[in-house]
Amino acid sequence: MSPEPTSALILLNLPPWILCGINLLTFTTTPTFLGIKNLPVGLHFLFTSPSPSLSLRDGFWFHIRPPSNPSIPSVLFRKWSPEEERLVHCPASEGQDYVTAKGGWKEIYDKHLTPYRQTAGSESHAAEDDKERVWDRITSHITPSILTRFAKSEGWTISSASSGVQDRDEIPGLSREEVQGEIGEERELGMLGIDLKRTWREGAVGRERTEGARDRSWLLQDLSERHQGIGEAGDRAIEESDDNSGEGWGDVILGQMEICFLMVLTLANYSCLEEWKRILALVLTCETSVRDKSGFFASFLRLLKRQLERTDDIEGDLFDMSDDGGAFLKVLLKGFKRTLGQVGESKGEEDGVEDVKEEFGELEKWVRDQYKWELGDEFVRSGMLELEDGEMVEMETEEMEGEDESGEYAPVVVDL
């Protein structure tokens, strides 16, 4: 073995010239490429696609644990299935035989494994360190048990066509027969079960239902408590030295948000995009919880900004932040800003949401600089306009009525 063995992922029989990616780095394989070494401790995601174009992709998460003996590295094996055109599980004994046939450990480590990195070779060490920190920051709430619940398998495998039950029939451009022809039976994803059409407790009537529809804090609380136990016992035992051992209130929701965003980023998974939007639509329409769980909301806004900073890396048009594509998020942020303006004032609890307001201010500044979004309600509705001939005419605009819920978009009280 190499004089300084390191954790590695060895990929048996991987064909050359296919698309491969690990975490935030994507590349094309070569005939000599057999895997990746120098893998840091933590969770990683590797995916492949038979074609470098934006086609069906298949990937899996894996966990590099701290070695019990530094002289014995952690080595994982996967093998390429020509029939399924993806990487599948490989027994350790088969992997050992493969290494022996290729000339032994030293030959494999020195000549066929590329060192783990997150930037192209020409970029500086500072850029590499920054990219690695980005991965750590956008996966900080993901734990092994959250992955097991989400992927519904111990192998943590996910593909472009994997789907939650509520999104199964809404994958654009693919029929169920085409999906099954490409990857076999469609793999189901474990979504949180967010139903934005019923955001109040069972049995609620009258005013309670009205409040639950306006302020979705009950549903957020219910989801967090329903999934709270995931990972706290099992993950703590295997991640005692990691920063994200155990989970606090809402960490499962943040972990789900992180996984879904990364599956859109790497696999262009439509169902994950829909789940990501549902999480945003839930969290950004809460009011009571902002006071009670201010730490969660501060973490959520910090994570959302980090994710938006990576949207340029997403291929295709799944993640469109133009005026049309980003309208849903812009409206949510405008509404949440109004909520923040009301929360501390109405209850005299300004200090409890100060961190939330600070994080929102950072996010607001970023979307203003990046997308030219104005999230405030201060804009000119009417005024005097001077024409070319010097005549002054009075003008009034109705363009912002939809976002401001005024004019024909204003709420209407109906007597039943």
CSV table of N, CA, C and O in Angstrom, one decimal, residues 139-216:
chain,number,residue,atom,x,y,z
A,139,THR,N,-24.1,21.4,3.7
A,139,THR,CA,-24.5,20.1,4.1
A,139,THR,C,-24.5,19.9,5.6
A,139,THR,O,-24.5,18.8,6.1
A,140,SER,N,-24.4,21.0,6.3
A,140,SER,CA,-24.2,20.9,7.8
A,140,SER,C,-25.3,20.3,8.6
A,140,SER,O,-25.1,19.9,9.7
A,141,HIS,N,-26.5,20.2,8.0
A,141,HIS,CA,-27.6,19.6,8.7
A,141,HIS,C,-28.0,18.2,8.2
A,141,HIS,O,-28.9,17.5,8.7
A,142,ILE,N,-27.2,17.7,7.2
A,142,ILE,CA,-27.5,16.3,6.7
A,142,ILE,C,-26.8,15.3,7.6
A,142,ILE,O,-25.6,15.4,7.9
A,143,THR,N,-27.6,14.3,8.0
A,143,THR,CA,-27.0,13.2,8.8
A,143,THR,C,-27.3,11.9,8.1
A,143,THR,O,-28.2,11.8,7.2
A,144,PRO,N,-26.6,10.8,8.5
A,144,PRO,CA,-26.9,9.5,7.9
A,144,PRO,C,-28.3,9.0,8.0
A,144,PRO,O,-28.9,8.5,7.0
A,145,SER,N,-29.0,9.2,9.1
A,145,SER,CA,-30.3,8.8,9.2
A,145,SER,C,-31.3,9.6,8.4
A,145,SER,O,-32.3,9.1,7.9
A,146,ILE,N,-31.0,10.9,8.2
A,146,ILE,CA,-31.9,11.7,7.4
A,146,ILE,C,-31.8,11.2,5.9
A,146,ILE,O,-32.8,11.1,5.2
A,147,LEU,N,-30.6,10.8,5.5
A,147,LEU,CA,-30.4,10.3,4.2
A,147,LEU,C,-31.1,8.9,4.0
A,147,LEU,O,-31.7,8.7,3.0
A,148,THR,N,-31.1,8.1,5.0
A,148,THR,CA,-31.7,6.8,5.0
A,148,THR,C,-33.2,7.0,4.8
A,148,THR,O,-33.9,6.3,4.0
A,149,ARG,N,-33.8,7.9,5.6
A,149,ARG,CA,-35.2,8.2,5.5
A,149,ARG,C,-35.6,8.8,4.1
A,149,ARG,O,-36.6,8.5,3.5
A,150,PHE,N,-34.7,9.7,3.6
A,150,PHE,CA,-35.0,10.4,2.3
A,150,PHE,C,-34.8,9.4,1.1
A,150,PHE,O,-35.7,9.4,0.3
A,151,ALA,N,-33.7,8.7,1.1
A,151,ALA,CA,-33.5,7.8,-0.1
A,151,ALA,C,-34.2,6.5,0.1
A,151,ALA,O,-34.3,5.7,-0.9
A,152,LYS,N,-34.7,6.2,1.3
A,152,LYS,CA,-35.5,4.9,1.5
A,152,LYS,C,-34.6,3.7,1.2
A,152,LYS,O,-35.1,2.7,0.7
A,153,SER,N,-33.3,3.8,1.4
A,153,SER,CA,-32.4,2.6,1.2
A,153,SER,C,-31.2,2.8,2.0
A,153,SER,O,-30.7,4.0,2.2
A,154,GLU,N,-30.5,1.8,2.4
A,154,GLU,CA,-29.2,1.9,3.1
A,154,GLU,C,-28.1,2.3,2.1
A,154,GLU,O,-27.1,2.9,2.5
A,155,GLY,N,-28.3,2.1,0.8
A,155,GLY,CA,-27.3,2.5,-0.1
A,155,GLY,C,-27.4,4.0,-0.5
A,155,GLY,O,-26.5,4.5,-1.2
A,156,TRP,N,-28.4,4.7,-0.1
A,156,TRP,CA,-28.6,6.1,-0.3
A,156,TRP,C,-28.5,6.4,-1.8
A,156,TRP,O,-27.8,7.4,-2.2
A,157,THR,N,-29.1,5.7,-2.7
A,157,THR,CA,-29.0,5.9,-4.1
A,157,THR,C,-30.2,6.8,-4.5
A,157,THR,O,-31.3,6.6,-4.1
A,158,ILE,N,-29.9,7.7,-5.4
A,158,ILE,CA,-30.9,8.6,-5.9
A,158,ILE,C,-30.6,8.9,-7.4
A,158,ILE,O,-29.4,8.9,-7.8
A,159,SER,N,-31.6,9.0,-8.2
A,159,SER,CA,-31.4,9.3,-9.6
A,159,SER,C,-32.2,10.6,-10.0
A,159,SER,O,-33.0,11.1,-9.3
A,160,SER,N,-32.0,11.0,-11.3
A,160,SER,CA,-32.7,12.2,-11.8
A,160,SER,C,-34.2,11.9,-11.8
A,160,SER,O,-35.0,12.8,-11.7
A,161,ALA,N,-34.6,10.6,-11.9
A,161,ALA,CA,-36.1,10.3,-12.0
A,161,ALA,C,-36.7,9.9,-10.7
A,161,ALA,O,-37.9,9.6,-10.6
A,162,SER,N,-35.9,9.8,-9.6
A,162,SER,CA,-36.4,9.5,-8.3
A,162,SER,C,-37.5,10.5,-8.0
A,162,SER,O,-37.3,11.7,-8.3
A,163,SER,N,-38.5,10.1,-7.3
A,163,SER,CA,-39.6,11.0,-7.1
A,163,SER,C,-40.4,10.7,-5.8
A,163,SER,O,-40.5,9.6,-5.4
A,164,GLY,N,-40.9,11.8,-5.1
A,164,GLY,CA,-41.8,11.6,-4.0
A,164,GLY,C,-43.2,11.3,-4.6
A,164,GLY,O,-43.5,11.5,-5.7
A,165,VAL,N,-44.0,10.7,-3.7
A,165,VAL,CA,-45.3,10.2,-4.2
A,165,VAL,C,-46.1,11.4,-4.7
A,165,VAL,O,-46.8,11.3,-5.8
A,166,GLN,N,-46.1,12.5,-4.1
A,166,GLN,CA,-46.9,13.7,-4.6
A,166,GLN,C,-46.4,14.3,-5.8
A,166,GLN,O,-47.2,15.1,-6.5
A,167,ASP,N,-45.2,14.0,-6.3
A,167,ASP,CA,-44.7,14.6,-7.5
A,167,ASP,C,-44.5,13.5,-8.6
A,167,ASP,O,-44.0,13.8,-9.7
A,168,ARG,N,-44.9,12.3,-8.4
A,168,ARG,CA,-44.5,11.2,-9.3
A,168,ARG,C,-45.0,11.4,-10.7
A,168,ARG,O,-44.3,11.0,-11.6
A,169,ASP,N,-46.1,12.0,-10.9
A,169,ASP,CA,-46.7,12.1,-12.2
A,169,ASP,C,-46.4,13.5,-12.8
A,169,ASP,O,-47.0,13.9,-13.8
A,170,GLU,N,-45.4,14.2,-12.3
A,170,GLU,CA,-45.2,15.6,-12.8
A,170,GLU,C,-43.7,15.8,-13.2
A,170,GLU,O,-43.2,16.9,-13.1
A,171,ILE,N,-43.0,14.7,-13.7
A,171,ILE,CA,-41.7,14.9,-14.2
A,171,ILE,C,-41.7,15.3,-15.6
A,171,ILE,O,-42.1,14.5,-16.5
A,172,PRO,N,-41.4,16.5,-16.0
A,172,PRO,CA,-41.6,17.0,-17.3
A,172,PRO,C,-40.7,16.3,-18.3
A,172,PRO,O,-39.5,16.1,-18.0
A,173,GLY,N,-41.2,16.0,-19.5
A,173,GLY,CA,-40.4,15.4,-20.6
A,173,GLY,C,-40.2,13.9,-20.5
A,173,GLY,O,-39.5,13.3,-21.4
A,174,LEU,N,-40.6,13.3,-19.4
A,174,LEU,CA,-40.4,11.8,-19.2
A,174,LEU,C,-41.7,11.1,-18.9
A,174,LEU,O,-42.4,11.5,-18.0
A,175,SER,N,-42.0,10.1,-19.7
A,175,SER,CA,-43.1,9.2,-19.4
A,175,SER,C,-42.7,8.2,-18.4
A,175,SER,O,-41.5,7.9,-18.3
A,176,ARG,N,-43.6,7.5,-17.7
A,176,ARG,CA,-43.2,6.5,-16.8
A,176,ARG,C,-42.5,5.3,-17.5
A,176,ARG,O,-41.6,4.7,-17.0
A,177,GLU,N,-42.9,5.0,-18.8
A,177,GLU,CA,-42.3,3.9,-19.5
A,177,GLU,C,-40.9,4.3,-19.9
A,177,GLU,O,-40.0,3.4,-19.8
A,178,GLU,N,-40.6,5.6,-20.2
A,178,GLU,CA,-39.3,6.0,-20.6
A,178,GLU,C,-38.4,5.9,-19.4
A,178,GLU,O,-37.2,5.5,-19.5
A,179,VAL,N,-38.9,6.3,-18.2
A,179,VAL,CA,-38.1,6.3,-17.0
A,179,VAL,C,-37.7,4.9,-16.7
A,179,VAL,O,-36.6,4.5,-16.4
A,180,GLN,N,-38.7,4.0,-16.7
A,180,GLN,CA,-38.5,2.6,-16.4
A,180,GLN,C,-37.5,1.9,-17.4
A,180,GLN,O,-36.7,1.1,-17.0
A,181,GLY,N,-37.6,2.4,-18.6
A,181,GLY,CA,-36.7,1.8,-19.6
A,181,GLY,C,-35.2,2.2,-19.4
A,181,GLY,O,-34.3,1.5,-19.7
A,182,GLU,N,-35.1,3.4,-18.8
A,182,GLU,CA,-33.7,3.9,-18.5
A,182,GLU,C,-33.1,3.3,-17.2
A,182,GLU,O,-32.0,2.9,-17.2
A,183,ILE,N,-33.9,3.3,-16.2
A,183,ILE,CA,-33.3,3.0,-14.9
A,183,ILE,C,-34.0,1.9,-14.1
A,183,ILE,O,-33.7,1.6,-13.0
A,184,GLY,N,-35.0,1.2,-14.8
A,184,GLY,CA,-35.8,0.2,-14.1
A,184,GLY,C,-36.9,0.9,-13.3
A,184,GLY,O,-37.3,2.0,-13.6
A,185,GLU,N,-37.3,0.2,-12.2
A,185,GLU,CA,-38.4,0.7,-11.4
A,185,GLU,C,-38.0,2.1,-10.8
A,185,GLU,O,-36.9,2.2,-10.2
A,186,GLU,N,-38.9,3.0,-10.9
A,186,GLU,CA,-38.6,4.3,-10.3
A,186,GLU,C,-38.4,4.2,-8.8
A,186,GLU,O,-39.2,3.6,-8.1
A,187,ARG,N,-37.4,4.9,-8.3
A,187,ARG,CA,-37.1,4.9,-6.9
A,187,ARG,C,-37.9,6.0,-6.2
A,187,ARG,O,-37.8,7.2,-6.6
A,188,GLU,N,-38.6,5.7,-5.1
A,188,GLU,CA,-39.4,6.6,-4.4
A,188,GLU,C,-38.5,7.4,-3.3
A,188,GLU,O,-37.7,6.7,-2.6
A,189,LEU,N,-38.8,8.7,-3.2
A,189,LEU,CA,-38.1,9.5,-2.2
A,189,LEU,C,-38.9,9.7,-1.0
A,189,LEU,O,-40.2,9.8,-1.1
A,190,GLY,N,-38.3,9.8,0.2
A,190,GLY,CA,-39.1,10.1,1.4
A,190,GLY,C,-39.2,11.6,1.6
A,190,GLY,O,-38.3,12.2,2.2
A,191,MET,N,-40.3,12.2,1.2
A,191,MET,CA,-40.6,13.6,1.4
A,191,MET,C,-41.1,13.8,2.8
A,191,MET,O,-41.5,12.9,3.5
A,192,LEU,N,-41.2,15.1,3.2
A,192,LEU,CA,-41.6,15.4,4.6
A,192,LEU,C,-43.2,15.3,4.7
A,192,LEU,O,-43.7,15.3,5.8
A,193,GLY,N,-43.9,15.3,3.6
A,193,GLY,CA,-45.3,15.2,3.6
A,193,GLY,C,-45.9,16.6,3.9
A,193,GLY,O,-46.9,16.7,4.6
A,194,ILE,N,-45.4,17.6,3.3
A,194,ILE,CA,-45.9,19.0,3.4
A,194,ILE,C,-47.1,19.2,2.6
A,194,ILE,O,-47.0,19.1,1.3
A,195,ASP,N,-48.2,19.5,3.2
A,195,ASP,CA,-49.5,19.7,2.5
A,195,ASP,C,-49.9,21.1,2.7
A,195,ASP,O,-50.5,21.5,3.8
A,196,LEU,N,-49.6,22.0,1.8
A,196,LEU,CA,-49.9,23.4,2.0
A,196,LEU,C,-51.3,23.8,1.9
A,196,LEU,O,-51.7,24.9,2.1
A,197,LYS,N,-52.1,22.8,1.5
A,197,LYS,CA,-53.6,23.0,1.4
A,197,LYS,C,-54.3,22.7,2.8
A,197,LYS,O,-55.5,23.0,2.9
A,198,ARG,N,-53.5,22.1,3.7
A,198,ARG,CA,-54.1,21.9,5.0
A,198,ARG,C,-53.0,22.1,6.1
A,198,ARG,O,-52.2,21.3,6.4
A,199,THR,N,-53.0,23.4,6.6
A,199,THR,CA,-51.9,23.8,7.5
A,199,THR,C,-52.4,24.0,8.9
A,199,THR,O,-51.9,24.9,9.6
A,200,TRP,N,-53.5,23.3,9.3
A,200,TRP,CA,-54.1,23.4,10.6
A,200,TRP,C,-54.3,22.0,11.1
A,200,TRP,O,-54.3,21.0,10.3
A,201,ARG,N,-54.5,21.9,12.4
A,201,ARG,CA,-54.6,20.5,13.0
A,201,ARG,C,-55.9,19.9,12.6
A,201,ARG,O,-56.9,20.6,12.3
A,202,GLU,N,-55.9,18.6,12.7
A,202,GLU,CA,-57.2,17.9,12.3
A,202,GLU,C,-58.2,18.2,13.4
A,202,GLU,O,-58.0,18.2,14.6
A,203,GLY,N,-59.4,18.5,12.9
A,203,GLY,CA,-60.5,18.9,13.8
A,203,GLY,C,-60.7,20.4,14.0
A,203,GLY,O,-61.7,20.8,14.6
A,204,ALA,N,-59.7,21.2,13.5
A,204,ALA,CA,-59.8,22.6,13.7
A,204,ALA,C,-61.0,23.2,12.8
A,204,ALA,O,-61.3,22.7,11.7
A,205,VAL,N,-61.7,24.2,13.4
A,205,VAL,CA,-62.8,24.8,12.7
A,205,VAL,C,-62.7,26.3,12.9
A,205,VAL,O,-62.0,26.8,13.7
A,206,GLY,N,-63.5,27.0,12.0
A,206,GLY,CA,-63.6,28.4,12.2
A,206,GLY,C,-62.3,29.2,12.2
A,206,GLY,O,-61.5,29.1,11.3
A,207,ARG,N,-62.2,30.0,13.3
A,207,ARG,CA,-61.1,31.0,13.3
A,207,ARG,C,-59.7,30.2,13.4
A,207,ARG,O,-58.7,30.7,12.8
A,208,GLU,N,-59.7,29.1,14.0
A,208,GLU,CA,-58.5,28.3,14.1
A,208,GLU,C,-58.0,27.9,12.7
A,208,GLU,O,-56.8,27.9,12.4
A,209,ARG,N,-58.9,27.5,11.9
A,209,ARG,CA,-58.5,27.1,10.5
A,209,ARG,C,-58.1,28.4,9.7
A,209,ARG,O,-57.1,28.3,8.9
A,210,THR,N,-58.8,29.5,9.9
A,210,THR,CA,-58.4,30.7,9.3
A,210,THR,C,-57.0,31.1,9.7
A,210,THR,O,-56.1,31.5,8.8
A,211,GLU,N,-56.7,31.1,11.0
A,211,GLU,CA,-55.3,31.4,11.4
A,211,GLU,C,-54.3,30.5,10.9
A,211,GLU,O,-53.2,30.9,10.6
A,212,GLY,N,-54.7,29.2,10.9
A,212,GLY,CA,-53.7,28.2,10.3
A,212,GLY,C,-53.4,28.4,8.9
A,212,GLY,O,-52.3,28.1,8.4
A,213,ALA,N,-54.4,28.9,8.1
A,213,ALA,CA,-54.1,29.1,6.7
A,213,ALA,C,-53.3,30.3,6.5
A,213,ALA,O,-52.5,30.4,5.6
A,214,ARG,N,-53.4,31.3,7.4
A,214,ARG,CA,-52.7,32.6,7.3
A,214,ARG,C,-51.3,32.4,7.8
A,214,ARG,O,-50.3,32.9,7.3
A,215,ASP,N,-51.2,31.8,9.0
A,215,ASP,CA,-49.9,31.6,9.7
A,215,ASP,C,-49.7,30.1,9.8
A,215,ASP,O,-50.3,29.4,10.5
A,216,ARG,N,-48.7,29.6,9.0
A,216,ARG,CA,-48.5,28.1,8.9
A,216,ARG,C,-47.5,27.6,10.0
A,216,ARG,O,-46.9,26.5,9.8
